[in-house]
Short mmCIF file of C-alpha atoms and ligand atoms in Angstrom, two decimals:
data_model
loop_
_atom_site.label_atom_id
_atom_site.label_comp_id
_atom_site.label_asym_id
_atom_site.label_seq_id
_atom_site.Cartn_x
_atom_site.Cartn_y
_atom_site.Cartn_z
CA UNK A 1 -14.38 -22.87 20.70
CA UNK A 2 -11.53 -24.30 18.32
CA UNK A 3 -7.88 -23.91 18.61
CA UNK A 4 -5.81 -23.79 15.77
CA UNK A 5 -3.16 -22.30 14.03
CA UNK A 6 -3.17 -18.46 12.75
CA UNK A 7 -0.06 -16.51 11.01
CA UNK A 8 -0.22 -13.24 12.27
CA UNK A 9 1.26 -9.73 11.11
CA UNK A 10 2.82 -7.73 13.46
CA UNK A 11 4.88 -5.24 11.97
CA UNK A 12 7.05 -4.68 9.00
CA UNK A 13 9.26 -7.68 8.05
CA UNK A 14 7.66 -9.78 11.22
CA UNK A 15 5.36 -12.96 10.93
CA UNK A 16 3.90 -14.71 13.94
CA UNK A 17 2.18 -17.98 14.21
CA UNK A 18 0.64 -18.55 17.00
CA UNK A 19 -2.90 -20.28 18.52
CA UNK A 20 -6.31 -18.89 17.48
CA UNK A 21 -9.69 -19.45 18.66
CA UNK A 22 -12.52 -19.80 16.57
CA UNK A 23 -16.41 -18.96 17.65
CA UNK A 24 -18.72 -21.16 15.49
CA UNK A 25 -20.04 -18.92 12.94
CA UNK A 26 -22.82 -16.93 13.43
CA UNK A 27 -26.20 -16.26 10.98
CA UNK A 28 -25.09 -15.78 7.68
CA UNK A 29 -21.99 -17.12 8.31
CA UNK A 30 -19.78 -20.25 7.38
CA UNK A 31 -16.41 -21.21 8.95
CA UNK A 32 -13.85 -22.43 6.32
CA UNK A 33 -10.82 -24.64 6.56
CA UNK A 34 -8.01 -22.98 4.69
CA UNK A 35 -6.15 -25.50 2.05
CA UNK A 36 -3.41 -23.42 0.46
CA UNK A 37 -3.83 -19.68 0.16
CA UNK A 38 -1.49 -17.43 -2.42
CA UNK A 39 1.17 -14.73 -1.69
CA UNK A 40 0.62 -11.55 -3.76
CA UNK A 41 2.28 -8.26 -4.35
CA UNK A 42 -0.49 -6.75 -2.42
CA UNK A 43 0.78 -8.76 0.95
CA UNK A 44 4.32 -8.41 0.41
CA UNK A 45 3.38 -4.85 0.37
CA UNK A 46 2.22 -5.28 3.97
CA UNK A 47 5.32 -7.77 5.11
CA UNK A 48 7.16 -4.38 4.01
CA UNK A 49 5.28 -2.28 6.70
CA UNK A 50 4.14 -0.07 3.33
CA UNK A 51 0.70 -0.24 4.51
CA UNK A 52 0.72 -0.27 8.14
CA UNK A 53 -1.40 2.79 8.23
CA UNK A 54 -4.57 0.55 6.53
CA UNK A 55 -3.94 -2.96 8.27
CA UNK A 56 -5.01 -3.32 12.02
CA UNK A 57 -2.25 -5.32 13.61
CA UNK A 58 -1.78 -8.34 14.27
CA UNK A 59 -2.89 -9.08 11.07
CA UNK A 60 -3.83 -11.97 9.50
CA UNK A 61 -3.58 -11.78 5.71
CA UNK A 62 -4.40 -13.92 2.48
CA UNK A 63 -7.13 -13.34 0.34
CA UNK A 64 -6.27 -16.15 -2.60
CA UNK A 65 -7.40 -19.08 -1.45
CA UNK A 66 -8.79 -22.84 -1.48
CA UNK A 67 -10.43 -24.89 1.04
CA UNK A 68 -13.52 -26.47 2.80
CA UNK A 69 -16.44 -25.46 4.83
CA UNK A 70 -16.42 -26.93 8.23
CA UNK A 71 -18.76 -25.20 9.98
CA UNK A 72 -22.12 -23.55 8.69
CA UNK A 73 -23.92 -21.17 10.48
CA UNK A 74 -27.59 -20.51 11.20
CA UNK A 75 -29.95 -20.37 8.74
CA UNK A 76 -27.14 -21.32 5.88
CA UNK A 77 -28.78 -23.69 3.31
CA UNK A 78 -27.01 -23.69 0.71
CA UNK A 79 -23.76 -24.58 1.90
CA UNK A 80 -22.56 -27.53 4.02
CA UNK A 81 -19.08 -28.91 5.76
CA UNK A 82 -16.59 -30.07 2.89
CA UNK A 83 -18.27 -28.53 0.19
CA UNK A 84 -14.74 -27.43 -1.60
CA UNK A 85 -14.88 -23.60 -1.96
CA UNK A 86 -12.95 -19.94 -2.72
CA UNK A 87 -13.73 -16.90 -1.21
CA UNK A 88 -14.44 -13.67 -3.37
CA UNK A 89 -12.66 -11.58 -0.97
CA UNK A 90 -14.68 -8.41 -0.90
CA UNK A 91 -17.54 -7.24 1.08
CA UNK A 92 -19.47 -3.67 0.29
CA UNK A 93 -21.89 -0.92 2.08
CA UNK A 94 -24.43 -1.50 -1.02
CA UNK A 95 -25.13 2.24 -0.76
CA UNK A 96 -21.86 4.55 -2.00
CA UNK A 97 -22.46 6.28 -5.19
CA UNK A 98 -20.27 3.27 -6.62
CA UNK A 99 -22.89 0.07 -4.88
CA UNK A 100 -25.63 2.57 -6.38
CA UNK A 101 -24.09 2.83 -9.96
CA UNK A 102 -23.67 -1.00 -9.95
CA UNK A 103 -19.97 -1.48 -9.28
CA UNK A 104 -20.28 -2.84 -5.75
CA UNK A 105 -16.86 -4.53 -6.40
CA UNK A 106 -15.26 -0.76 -6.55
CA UNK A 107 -17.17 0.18 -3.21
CA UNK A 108 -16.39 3.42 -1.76
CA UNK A 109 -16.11 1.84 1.79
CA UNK A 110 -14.55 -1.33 0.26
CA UNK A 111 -13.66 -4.26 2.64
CA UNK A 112 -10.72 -6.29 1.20
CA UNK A 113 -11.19 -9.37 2.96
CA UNK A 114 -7.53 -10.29 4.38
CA UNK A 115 -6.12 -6.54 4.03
CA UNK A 116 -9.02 -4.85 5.62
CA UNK A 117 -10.32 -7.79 7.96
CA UNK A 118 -9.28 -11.04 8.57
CA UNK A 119 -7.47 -13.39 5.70
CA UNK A 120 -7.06 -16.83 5.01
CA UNK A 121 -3.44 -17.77 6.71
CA UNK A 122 -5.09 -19.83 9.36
CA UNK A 123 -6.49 -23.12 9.73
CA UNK A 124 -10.44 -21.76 10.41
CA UNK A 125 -11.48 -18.58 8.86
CA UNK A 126 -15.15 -17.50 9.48
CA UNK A 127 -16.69 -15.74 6.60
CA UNK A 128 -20.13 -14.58 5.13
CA UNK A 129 -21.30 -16.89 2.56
CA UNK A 130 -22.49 -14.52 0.46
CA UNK A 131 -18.73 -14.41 -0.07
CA UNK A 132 -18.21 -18.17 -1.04
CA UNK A 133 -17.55 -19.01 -4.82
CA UNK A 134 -18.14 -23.02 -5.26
CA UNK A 135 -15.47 -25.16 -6.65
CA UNK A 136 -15.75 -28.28 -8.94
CA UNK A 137 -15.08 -31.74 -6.93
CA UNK A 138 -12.40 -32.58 -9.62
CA UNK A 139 -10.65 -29.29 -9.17
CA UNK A 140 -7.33 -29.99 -7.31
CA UNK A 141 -7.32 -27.19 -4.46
CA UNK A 142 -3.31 -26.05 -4.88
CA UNK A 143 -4.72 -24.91 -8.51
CA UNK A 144 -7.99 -23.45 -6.82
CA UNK A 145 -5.81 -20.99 -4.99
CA UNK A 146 -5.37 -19.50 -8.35
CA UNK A 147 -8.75 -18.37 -9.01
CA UNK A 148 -8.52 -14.89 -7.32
CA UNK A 149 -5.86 -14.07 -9.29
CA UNK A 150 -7.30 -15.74 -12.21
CA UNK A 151 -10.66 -13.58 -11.61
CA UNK A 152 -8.21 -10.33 -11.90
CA UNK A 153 -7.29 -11.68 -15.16
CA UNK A 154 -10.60 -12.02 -16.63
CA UNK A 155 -12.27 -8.77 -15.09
CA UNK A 156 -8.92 -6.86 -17.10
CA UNK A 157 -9.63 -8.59 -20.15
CA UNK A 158 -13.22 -8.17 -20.01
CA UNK A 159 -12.98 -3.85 -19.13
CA UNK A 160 -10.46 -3.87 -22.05
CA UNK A 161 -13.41 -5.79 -24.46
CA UNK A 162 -10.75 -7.92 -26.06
CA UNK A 163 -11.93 -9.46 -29.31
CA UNK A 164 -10.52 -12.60 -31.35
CA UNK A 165 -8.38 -12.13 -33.67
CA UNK A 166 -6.65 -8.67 -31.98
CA UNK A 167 -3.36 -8.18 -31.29
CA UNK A 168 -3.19 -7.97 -27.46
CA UNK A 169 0.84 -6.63 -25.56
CA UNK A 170 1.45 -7.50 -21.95
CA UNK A 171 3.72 -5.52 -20.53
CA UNK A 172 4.74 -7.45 -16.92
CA UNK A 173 5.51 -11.08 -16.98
CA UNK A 174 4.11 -11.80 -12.93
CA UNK A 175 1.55 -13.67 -12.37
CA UNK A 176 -1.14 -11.16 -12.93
CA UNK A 177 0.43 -10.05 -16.52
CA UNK A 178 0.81 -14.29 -17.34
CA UNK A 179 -2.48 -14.87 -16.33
CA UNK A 180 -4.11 -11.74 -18.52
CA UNK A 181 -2.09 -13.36 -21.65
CA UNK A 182 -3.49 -16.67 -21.41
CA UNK A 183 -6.81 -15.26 -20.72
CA UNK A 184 -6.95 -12.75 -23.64
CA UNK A 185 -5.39 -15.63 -25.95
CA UNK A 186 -8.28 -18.34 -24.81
CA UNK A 187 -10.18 -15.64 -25.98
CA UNK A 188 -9.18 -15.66 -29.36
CA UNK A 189 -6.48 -12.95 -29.19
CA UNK A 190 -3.27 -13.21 -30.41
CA UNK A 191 -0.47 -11.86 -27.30
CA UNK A 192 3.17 -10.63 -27.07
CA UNK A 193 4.42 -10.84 -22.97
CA UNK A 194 7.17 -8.21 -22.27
CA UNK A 195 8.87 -8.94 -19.48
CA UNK A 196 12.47 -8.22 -18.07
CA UNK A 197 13.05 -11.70 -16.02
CA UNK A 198 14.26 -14.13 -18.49
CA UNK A 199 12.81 -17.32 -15.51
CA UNK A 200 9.54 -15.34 -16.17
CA UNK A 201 10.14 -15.16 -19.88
CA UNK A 202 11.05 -18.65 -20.49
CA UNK A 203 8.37 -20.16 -17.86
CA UNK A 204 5.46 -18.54 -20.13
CA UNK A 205 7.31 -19.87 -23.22
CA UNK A 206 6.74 -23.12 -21.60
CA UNK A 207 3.14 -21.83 -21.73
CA UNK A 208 3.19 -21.16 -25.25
CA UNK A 209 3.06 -17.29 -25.17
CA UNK A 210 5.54 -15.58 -27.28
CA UNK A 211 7.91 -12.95 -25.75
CA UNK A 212 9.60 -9.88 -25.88
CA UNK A 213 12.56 -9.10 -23.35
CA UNK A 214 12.33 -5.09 -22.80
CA UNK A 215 16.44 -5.45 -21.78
CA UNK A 216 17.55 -6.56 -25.43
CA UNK A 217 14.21 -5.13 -27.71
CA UNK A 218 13.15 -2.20 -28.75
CA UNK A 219 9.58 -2.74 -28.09
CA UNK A 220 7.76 -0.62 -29.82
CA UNK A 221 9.94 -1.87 -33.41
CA UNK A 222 8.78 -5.39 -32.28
CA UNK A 223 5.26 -4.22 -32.01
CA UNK A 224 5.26 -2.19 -35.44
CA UNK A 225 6.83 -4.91 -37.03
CA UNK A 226 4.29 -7.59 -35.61
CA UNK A 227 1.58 -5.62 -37.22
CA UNK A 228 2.80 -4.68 -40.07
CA UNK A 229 2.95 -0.63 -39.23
CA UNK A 230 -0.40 -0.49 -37.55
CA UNK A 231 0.40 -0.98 -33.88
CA UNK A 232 -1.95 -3.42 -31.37
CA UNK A 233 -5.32 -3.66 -30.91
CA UNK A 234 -4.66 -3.35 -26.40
CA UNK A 235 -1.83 -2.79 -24.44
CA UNK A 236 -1.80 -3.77 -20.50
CA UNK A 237 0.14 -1.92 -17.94
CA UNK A 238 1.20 -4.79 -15.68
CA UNK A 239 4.71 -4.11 -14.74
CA UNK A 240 4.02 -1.31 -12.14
CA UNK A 241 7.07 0.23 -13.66
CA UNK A 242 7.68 3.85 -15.05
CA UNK A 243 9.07 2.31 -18.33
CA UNK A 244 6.20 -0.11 -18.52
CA UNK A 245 3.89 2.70 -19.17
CA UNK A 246 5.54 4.29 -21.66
CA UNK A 247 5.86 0.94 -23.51
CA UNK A 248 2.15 0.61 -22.77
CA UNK A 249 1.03 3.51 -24.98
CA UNK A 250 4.21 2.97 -27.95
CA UNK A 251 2.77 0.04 -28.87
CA UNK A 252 -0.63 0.90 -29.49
CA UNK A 253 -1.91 1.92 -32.77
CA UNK A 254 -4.99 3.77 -34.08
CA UNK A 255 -7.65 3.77 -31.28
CA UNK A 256 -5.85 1.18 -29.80
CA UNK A 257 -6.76 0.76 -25.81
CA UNK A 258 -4.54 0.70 -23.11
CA UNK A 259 -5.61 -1.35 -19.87
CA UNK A 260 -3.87 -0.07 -16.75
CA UNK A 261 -3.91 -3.23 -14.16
CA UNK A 262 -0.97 -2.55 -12.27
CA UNK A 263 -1.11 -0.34 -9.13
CA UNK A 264 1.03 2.85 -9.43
CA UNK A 265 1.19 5.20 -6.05
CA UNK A 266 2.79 7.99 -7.60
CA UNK A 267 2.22 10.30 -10.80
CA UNK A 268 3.44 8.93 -13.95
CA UNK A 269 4.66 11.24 -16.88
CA UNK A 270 1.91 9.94 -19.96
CA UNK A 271 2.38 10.43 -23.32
CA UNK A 272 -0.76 12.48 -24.38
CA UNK A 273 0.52 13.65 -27.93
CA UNK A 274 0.14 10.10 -28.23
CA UNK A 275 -3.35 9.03 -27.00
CA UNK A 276 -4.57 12.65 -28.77
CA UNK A 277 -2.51 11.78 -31.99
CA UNK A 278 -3.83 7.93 -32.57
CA UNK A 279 -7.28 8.43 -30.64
CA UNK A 280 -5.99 6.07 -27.69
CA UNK A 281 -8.49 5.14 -25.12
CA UNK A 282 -7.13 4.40 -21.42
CA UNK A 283 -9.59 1.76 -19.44
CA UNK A 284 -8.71 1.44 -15.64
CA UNK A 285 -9.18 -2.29 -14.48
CA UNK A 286 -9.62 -2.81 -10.75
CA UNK A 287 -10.51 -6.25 -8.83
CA UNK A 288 -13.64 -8.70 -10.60
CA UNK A 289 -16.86 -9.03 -9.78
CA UNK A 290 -18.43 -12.94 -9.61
CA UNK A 291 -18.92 -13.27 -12.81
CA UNK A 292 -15.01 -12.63 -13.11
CA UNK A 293 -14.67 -15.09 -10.59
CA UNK A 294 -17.35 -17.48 -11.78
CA UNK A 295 -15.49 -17.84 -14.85
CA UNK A 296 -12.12 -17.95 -13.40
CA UNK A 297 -13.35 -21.23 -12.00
CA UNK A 298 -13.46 -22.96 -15.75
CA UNK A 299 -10.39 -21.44 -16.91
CA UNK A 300 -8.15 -22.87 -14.08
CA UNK A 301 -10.48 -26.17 -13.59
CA UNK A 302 -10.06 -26.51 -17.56
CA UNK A 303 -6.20 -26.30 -17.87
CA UNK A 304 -6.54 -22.83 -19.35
CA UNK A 305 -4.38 -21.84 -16.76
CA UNK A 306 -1.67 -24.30 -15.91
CA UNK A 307 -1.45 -23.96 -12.34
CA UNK A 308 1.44 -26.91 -12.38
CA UNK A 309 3.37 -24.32 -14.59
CA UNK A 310 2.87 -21.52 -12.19
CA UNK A 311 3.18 -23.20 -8.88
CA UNK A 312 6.73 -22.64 -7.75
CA UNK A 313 6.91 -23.29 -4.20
CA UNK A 314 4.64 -24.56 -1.72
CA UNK A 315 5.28 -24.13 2.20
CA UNK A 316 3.76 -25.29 5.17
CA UNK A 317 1.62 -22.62 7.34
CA UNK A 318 4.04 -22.52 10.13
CA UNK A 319 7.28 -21.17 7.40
CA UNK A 320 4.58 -18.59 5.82
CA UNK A 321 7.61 -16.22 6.14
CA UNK A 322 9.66 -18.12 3.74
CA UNK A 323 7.20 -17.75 1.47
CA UNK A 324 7.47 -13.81 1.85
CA UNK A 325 11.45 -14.21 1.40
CA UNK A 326 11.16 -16.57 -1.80
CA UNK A 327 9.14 -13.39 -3.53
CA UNK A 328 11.22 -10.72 -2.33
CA UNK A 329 14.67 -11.78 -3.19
CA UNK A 330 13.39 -12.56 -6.78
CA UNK A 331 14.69 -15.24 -8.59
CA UNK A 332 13.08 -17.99 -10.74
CA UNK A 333 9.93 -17.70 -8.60
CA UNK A 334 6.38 -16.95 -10.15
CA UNK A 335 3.37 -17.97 -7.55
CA UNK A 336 4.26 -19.65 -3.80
CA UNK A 337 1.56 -20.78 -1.95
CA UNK A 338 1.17 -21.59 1.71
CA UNK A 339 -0.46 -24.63 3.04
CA UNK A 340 -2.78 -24.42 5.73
CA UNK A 341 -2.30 -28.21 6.81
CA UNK A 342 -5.76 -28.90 6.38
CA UNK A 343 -5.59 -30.27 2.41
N1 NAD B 401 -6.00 -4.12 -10.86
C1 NAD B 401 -6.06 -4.96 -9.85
O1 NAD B 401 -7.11 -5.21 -9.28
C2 NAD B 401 -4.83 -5.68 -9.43
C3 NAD B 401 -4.92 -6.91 -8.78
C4 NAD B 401 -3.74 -7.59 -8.45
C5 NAD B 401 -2.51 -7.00 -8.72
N2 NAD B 401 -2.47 -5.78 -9.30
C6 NAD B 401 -1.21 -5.12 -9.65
O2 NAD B 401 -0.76 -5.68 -10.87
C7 NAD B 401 0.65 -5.58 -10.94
C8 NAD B 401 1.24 -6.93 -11.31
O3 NAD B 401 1.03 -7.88 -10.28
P1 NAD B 401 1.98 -9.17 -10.19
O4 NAD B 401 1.55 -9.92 -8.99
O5 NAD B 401 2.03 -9.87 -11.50
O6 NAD B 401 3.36 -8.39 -9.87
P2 NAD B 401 4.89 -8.73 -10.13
O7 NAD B 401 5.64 -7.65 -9.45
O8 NAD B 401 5.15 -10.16 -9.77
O9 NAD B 401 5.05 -8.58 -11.72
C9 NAD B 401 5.47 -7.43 -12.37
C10 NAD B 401 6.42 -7.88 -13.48
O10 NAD B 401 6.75 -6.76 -14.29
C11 NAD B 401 8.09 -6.94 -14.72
N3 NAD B 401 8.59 -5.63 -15.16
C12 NAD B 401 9.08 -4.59 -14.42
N4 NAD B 401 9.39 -3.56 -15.21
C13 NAD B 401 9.12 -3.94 -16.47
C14 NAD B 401 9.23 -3.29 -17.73
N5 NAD B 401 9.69 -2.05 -17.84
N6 NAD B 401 8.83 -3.97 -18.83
C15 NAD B 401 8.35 -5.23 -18.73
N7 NAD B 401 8.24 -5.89 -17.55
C16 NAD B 401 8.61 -5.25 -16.45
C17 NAD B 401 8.81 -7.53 -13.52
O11 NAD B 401 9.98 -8.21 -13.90
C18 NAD B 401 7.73 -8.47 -12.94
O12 NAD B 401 7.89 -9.79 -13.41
C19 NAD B 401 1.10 -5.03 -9.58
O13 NAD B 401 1.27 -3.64 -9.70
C20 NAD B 401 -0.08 -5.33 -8.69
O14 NAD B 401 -0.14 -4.45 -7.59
C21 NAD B 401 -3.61 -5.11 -9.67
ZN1 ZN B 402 -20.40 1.13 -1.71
#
């Protein structure tokens, strides 16, 4: 047995770290030690207590991650202790009408890896290897804690069959709607970013990306001036917001598609004059598969995504709250990671 440090979820707006002891890993198995793992909406969600009727408490969360096998377990070949690594974060029953159809990643019984069982926030995390995505030696592991997020990107782009030379609008200037717009525009596309923070705004200037500011534009003028009458190629809902959706589908113009990325709990009122008007086509986009992820690797170990750009904060394992307060009061923060002490 190893002791080390976990960060544990208790119960809305509570984080405990505390010691944890770790069994070596069993067949199939390899155990992992955590470099820096990502906050995401998707946690702070949980910090909130919002989804305290899915997580079995004490929790430990984080499912972006970086760091390096320590432990391998029986009959594990491939793999061996500080081979650099991420973790695709999802495990599946193989047999749901989804496994069955192919789209394992969209499981019926899904696992979520740090939502549904055991994240990354601790210094040795035990998972199946059939999980592990390798990393490139010269890939610095802050910016491999960007690849899950990076593999969201890619898997939107990729269900919204983005082509070079279309006019792509983000709407939602967070990390996930940044990382979609320099995705679709190594692709070949050209992008507009709408977003309401003008840190957000001017960080993916700083990017290159050209943006709209929802507050001060009328969005769907900038669009229909940008192409000259005939509206975008794609839209992508990233925003989460209301407003964002009905941007989403203004925008678009004849058969144009409309991504939806962000996660919306309730109802939202849809413009179908619209998509029955114009021939619109509305593509759901949920998670990646390893190809996603395979190809998230290049794209952040290539500069395609400029991790220094996005990395706001980093804080040590034992302040993980902090890291939870920096996102949730806002500000000029885009992605804060948490380091596990073990980089
Ligand atoms: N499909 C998936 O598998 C998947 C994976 C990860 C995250 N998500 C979802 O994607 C969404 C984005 O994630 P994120 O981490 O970037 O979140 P985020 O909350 O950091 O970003 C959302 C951004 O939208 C902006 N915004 C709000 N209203 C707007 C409006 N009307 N117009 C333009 N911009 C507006 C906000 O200022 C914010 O910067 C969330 O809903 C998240 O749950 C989906
Ligand atoms: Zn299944």
């Amino acid at each position: 047995m190893t002791t080390t440090l976990a960060v544990r979820y208790t119960g809305a707006r509570t984080l405990e770290t505390g010691p944890s002891t770790t069994a070596p890993p069993g067949p199939g198995e390899v155990e992992l030690a955590p470099a820096f793992v990502g906050v995401c909406g998707t946690d702070l969600h949980i910090f909130h207590g919002s989804m305290d009727a899915r997580v079995t408490m004490p929790a430990v969360l984080g499912h972006e991650m970086s760091g390096r096998i320590t432990r391998v377990g029986p009959g594990i070949v491939d793999w061996q202790p500080g081979d650099a690594v991420t973790v695709m974060p999802l495990r599946w029953d193989g047999d749901c009408p989804a496994c069955t159809a192919g789209h394992r990643h969209i499981c019926h019984r899904l696992n979520f890896i740090g939502i549904d069982s055991p994240g990354a926030m601790q210094q040795r995390w035990t998972v199946p290897a059939a999980t592990l995505v390798r990393l490139p030696p010269t890939l610095a592991l802050d910016s491999a804690a960007l690849v899950e997020p990076t593999a969201v990107a890619v898997h939107d782009v990729g269900r919204a069959a983005v082509q070079p030379g279309e006019r792509v609008v983000v709407i939602g200037g967070g990390p996930i709607g940044v990382l979609i717009a320099l995705v679709a525009r190594s692709r070949g596309a050209e992008v507009r970013l709408v977003e309401l923070s003008d840190y957000r705004r001017s960080l993916a200037a700083r990017m290159g990306l050209s943006t709209w500011n929802p507050a001060t534009d009328d969005i769907a003028e900038r669009a229909s001036e940008w192409t000259q009458g005939a509206g975008a190629e794609v839209s992508f809902e990233v925003s989460g917001a209301a407003a964002g959706v009905t941007t989403a589908v203004d925008v678009l113009g004849v058969r144009g598609r409309l991504c939806l990325v962000a996660i919306h709990p309730q109802p939202r009122e849809v413009n179908l004059h619209r998509f029955f008007w114009r021939e619109l086509t509305l593509v759901g986009a949920r998670l990646y598969d390893r190809t996603d992820f395979e190809q998230a690797v290049g794209l952040v170990a290539d500069g395609t995504v400029p991790a220094d750009l996005l990395i706001t904060k980093v804080v040590p394992l034992a302040e993980a709250a902090s890291a939870f307060d920096a996102l949730e009061t806002g500000g000029d923060v885009m992605k804060v990671l948490i380091e596990c002490g073990n980089s």
